């Protein structure tokens, strides 16, 4: 069993002992702390919190506890129930709420659940804000409301509002998509994507949708992380139905991957690359992705005459950098598309609408589109360390050994070489170093990762 408390929220496996896994006791304490934090930052106001959830088996149980605790802490609650992460983010601003809680463990297996915490802009808490919530939870420094000041509950559905917002974007052209007569295969991994994405595709004018795992029952048909080894069924469906392409999302619909018409992976890293290419062709400007994302975004941005900036790993860090650089689009290589014209959050609905418009207007297949982008491959590895090893000291030594190379130490150590890069990050939960290396071929990326691994082993 596991329970992980971090600045972004609380995450764990369901069942077990309090403090060791995600139990009702842990939920009460953490939600109370979050409510107290929101109240402290909005003194004198009756606070309002939006709550949404993915379709995990434990979701209804967690939802009941979360909404009950918030009411007991004196907060008015807008319960949008089964909803994507980006839908919940959008609902916060639409409701003029003071915050939001998303009940989802994202791409983790079904035994996991989590709380993602939002501010009044529908964006994830900063590191400082998250630390403040953790401190309140640790001290149990909160007080419930008396009977005359408990909150009120309202239940709403924001799916159509979210879809309307996406369709209203200037670079989304439903008429062009309708005229293209596209046929799509969709894997919604038995979660909320099965509710909202068929509606989106219908309103976009997609001719035919072949659905897979659309029932939102939380019994994930496969490992929910949208990686190639988990997507064999959707690839086979694309080929069988002769679909133009396939769409894959994770359980809370903030990550997006595509399957090409021949059943091959378009590449999760290339989701943001392709969509940025389309956006930049109409609105030139800067872009942002995290340090572990493909260099291809930088190349495409510069091809359009724009500038690219890397951010530390984590959506909140990418969003912060996007605001600082006034980026027109950004995201993460895990298939997360952040388009400020809609909102500052990863949103698969936005990504789907922009990609379909791009395909309709270019009249290119995904294999043809992919061929227009530079080839890069990322090798993802890890090195396990014995408990007690000073990981920071090891990373400092690696940085010193590469003092003549281009090094970024904002988030671990990233070393940029002319034709490749390697990024080393420590885990906050276990004694390991993650080693991500990118080159033009998998063999070269693996070789770079192994070379750095040997450097690290010599330092231990």
PDB file of N, CA, C and O in Angstrom, residues 2 39-40 62 66 95 119 137 147 156 161 229 241 256 260 267 280 296 309 312 410:
ATOM      1  N   UNK A   2       0.337   2.358  -0.468  1.00  0.00           N
ATOM      2  CA  UNK A   2       1.166   3.559  -0.573  1.00  0.00           C
ATOM      3  C   UNK A   2       0.329   4.809  -0.354  1.00  0.00           C
ATOM      4  O   UNK A   2      -0.851   4.865  -0.712  1.00  0.00           O
ATOM      5  N   UNK A  39      -9.863  29.233   2.957  1.00  0.00           N
ATOM      6  CA  UNK A  39     -10.499  30.223   3.833  1.00  0.00           C
ATOM      7  C   UNK A  39      -9.499  31.287   4.284  1.00  0.00           C
ATOM      8  O   UNK A  39      -9.822  32.481   4.317  1.00  0.00           O
ATOM      9  N   UNK A  40      -8.292  30.865   4.618  1.00  0.00           N
ATOM     10  CA  UNK A  40      -7.274  31.813   5.087  1.00  0.00           C
ATOM     11  C   UNK A  40      -6.900  32.816   4.010  1.00  0.00           C
ATOM     12  O   UNK A  40      -6.496  33.949   4.311  1.00  0.00           O
ATOM     13  N   UNK A  62     -14.817   8.383  -2.461  1.00  0.00           N
ATOM     14  CA  UNK A  62     -13.978   9.542  -2.186  1.00  0.00           C
ATOM     15  C   UNK A  62     -14.770  10.833  -2.371  1.00  0.00           C
ATOM     16  O   UNK A  62     -14.660  11.769  -1.568  1.00  0.00           O
ATOM     17  N   UNK A  66     -15.153  13.834   0.320  1.00  0.00           N
ATOM     18  CA  UNK A  66     -14.638  15.167  -0.027  1.00  0.00           C
ATOM     19  C   UNK A  66     -15.736  16.218   0.075  1.00  0.00           C
ATOM     20  O   UNK A  66     -15.549  17.277   0.708  1.00  0.00           O
ATOM     21  N   UNK A  95     -17.614  29.306 -12.371  1.00  0.00           N
ATOM     22  CA  UNK A  95     -18.386  29.462 -11.141  1.00  0.00           C
ATOM     23  C   UNK A  95     -17.872  30.603 -10.257  1.00  0.00           C
ATOM     24  O   UNK A  95     -18.448  30.859  -9.188  1.00  0.00           O
ATOM     25  N   UNK A 119      -6.367  26.350  -7.602  1.00  0.00           N
ATOM     26  CA  UNK A 119      -6.580  27.678  -7.037  1.00  0.00           C
ATOM     27  C   UNK A 119      -7.810  28.313  -7.675  1.00  0.00           C
ATOM     28  O   UNK A 119      -8.561  27.653  -8.402  1.00  0.00           O
ATOM     29  N   UNK A 137      -2.223  20.399   7.218  1.00  0.00           N
ATOM     30  CA  UNK A 137      -2.637  19.010   7.420  1.00  0.00           C
ATOM     31  C   UNK A 137      -1.792  18.332   8.490  1.00  0.00           C
ATOM     32  O   UNK A 137      -2.308  17.563   9.321  1.00  0.00           O
ATOM     33  N   UNK A 147     -23.141  24.698  13.156  1.00  0.00           N
ATOM     34  CA  UNK A 147     -24.321  24.252  12.411  1.00  0.00           C
ATOM     35  C   UNK A 147     -24.953  25.355  11.565  1.00  0.00           C
ATOM     36  O   UNK A 147     -25.571  25.082  10.529  1.00  0.00           O
ATOM     37  N   UNK A 156     -24.040  20.111 -10.785  1.00  0.00           N
ATOM     38  CA  UNK A 156     -24.120  20.640 -12.136  1.00  0.00           C
ATOM     39  C   UNK A 156     -23.346  19.751 -13.108  1.00  0.00           C
ATOM     40  O   UNK A 156     -22.527  18.938 -12.696  1.00  0.00           O
ATOM     41  N   UNK A 161     -20.634  22.829 -21.541  1.00  0.00           N
ATOM     42  CA  UNK A 161     -19.963  24.122 -21.414  1.00  0.00           C
ATOM     43  C   UNK A 161     -18.518  24.007 -21.898  1.00  0.00           C
ATOM     44  O   UNK A 161     -18.020  24.882 -22.626  1.00  0.00           O
ATOM     45  N   UNK A 229       2.889  -0.116 -25.447  1.00  0.00           N
ATOM     46  CA  UNK A 229       2.628  -1.492 -25.025  1.00  0.00           C
ATOM     47  C   UNK A 229       1.212  -1.683 -24.472  1.00  0.00           C
ATOM     48  O   UNK A 229       0.735  -2.815 -24.367  1.00  0.00           O
ATOM     49  N   UNK A 241     -10.928  -1.300 -38.936  1.00  0.00           N
ATOM     50  CA  UNK A 241     -12.006  -0.428 -39.411  1.00  0.00           C
ATOM     51  C   UNK A 241     -11.551   0.541 -40.492  1.00  0.00           C
ATOM     52  O   UNK A 241     -12.353   1.327 -40.999  1.00  0.00           O
ATOM     53  N   UNK A 256      -3.080  13.016 -24.118  1.00  0.00           N
ATOM     54  CA  UNK A 256      -3.630  12.665 -25.428  1.00  0.00           C
ATOM     55  C   UNK A 256      -2.565  12.036 -26.315  1.00  0.00           C
ATOM     56  O   UNK A 256      -1.460  12.553 -26.433  1.00  0.00           O
ATOM     57  N   UNK A 260      -1.668   6.323 -35.774  1.00  0.00           N
ATOM     58  CA  UNK A 260      -1.721   6.613 -37.214  1.00  0.00           C
ATOM     59  C   UNK A 260      -2.580   5.593 -37.944  1.00  0.00           C
ATOM     60  O   UNK A 260      -2.924   4.535 -37.407  1.00  0.00           O
ATOM     61  N   UNK A 267       3.196   8.869 -31.677  1.00  0.00           N
ATOM     62  CA  UNK A 267       4.215   9.261 -30.710  1.00  0.00           C
ATOM     63  C   UNK A 267       3.657  10.269 -29.719  1.00  0.00           C
ATOM     64  O   UNK A 267       3.297  11.383 -30.109  1.00  0.00           O
ATOM     65  N   UNK A 280       1.187  27.573 -34.469  1.00  0.00           N
ATOM     66  CA  UNK A 280       2.221  28.543 -34.839  1.00  0.00           C
ATOM     67  C   UNK A 280       2.096  29.022 -36.278  1.00  0.00           C
ATOM     68  O   UNK A 280       2.543  30.124 -36.611  1.00  0.00           O
ATOM     69  N   UNK A 296      12.026  18.227 -30.373  1.00  0.00           N
ATOM     70  CA  UNK A 296      11.294  18.492 -31.612  1.00  0.00           C
ATOM     71  C   UNK A 296      10.434  19.744 -31.512  1.00  0.00           C
ATOM     72  O   UNK A 296      10.262  20.469 -32.494  1.00  0.00           O
ATOM     73  N   UNK A 309      11.241  27.893 -24.758  1.00  0.00           N
ATOM     74  CA  UNK A 309      11.804  27.930 -23.410  1.00  0.00           C
ATOM     75  C   UNK A 309      11.438  26.646 -22.674  1.00  0.00           C
ATOM     76  O   UNK A 309      10.277  26.232 -22.697  1.00  0.00           O
ATOM     77  N   UNK A 312      10.863  23.431 -15.684  1.00  0.00           N
ATOM     78  CA  UNK A 312      11.003  22.256 -14.825  1.00  0.00           C
ATOM     79  C   UNK A 312       9.809  21.338 -15.028  1.00  0.00           C
ATOM     80  O   UNK A 312       8.732  21.775 -15.457  1.00  0.00           O
ATOM     81  N   UNK A 410      17.891  23.251 -12.929  1.00  0.00           N
ATOM     82  CA  UNK A 410      16.660  23.689 -12.255  1.00  0.00           C
ATOM     83  C   UNK A 410      15.835  22.513 -11.743  1.00  0.00           C
ATOM     84  O   UNK A 410      15.070  22.652 -10.785  1.00  0.00           O
TER      85      UNK A 410
END
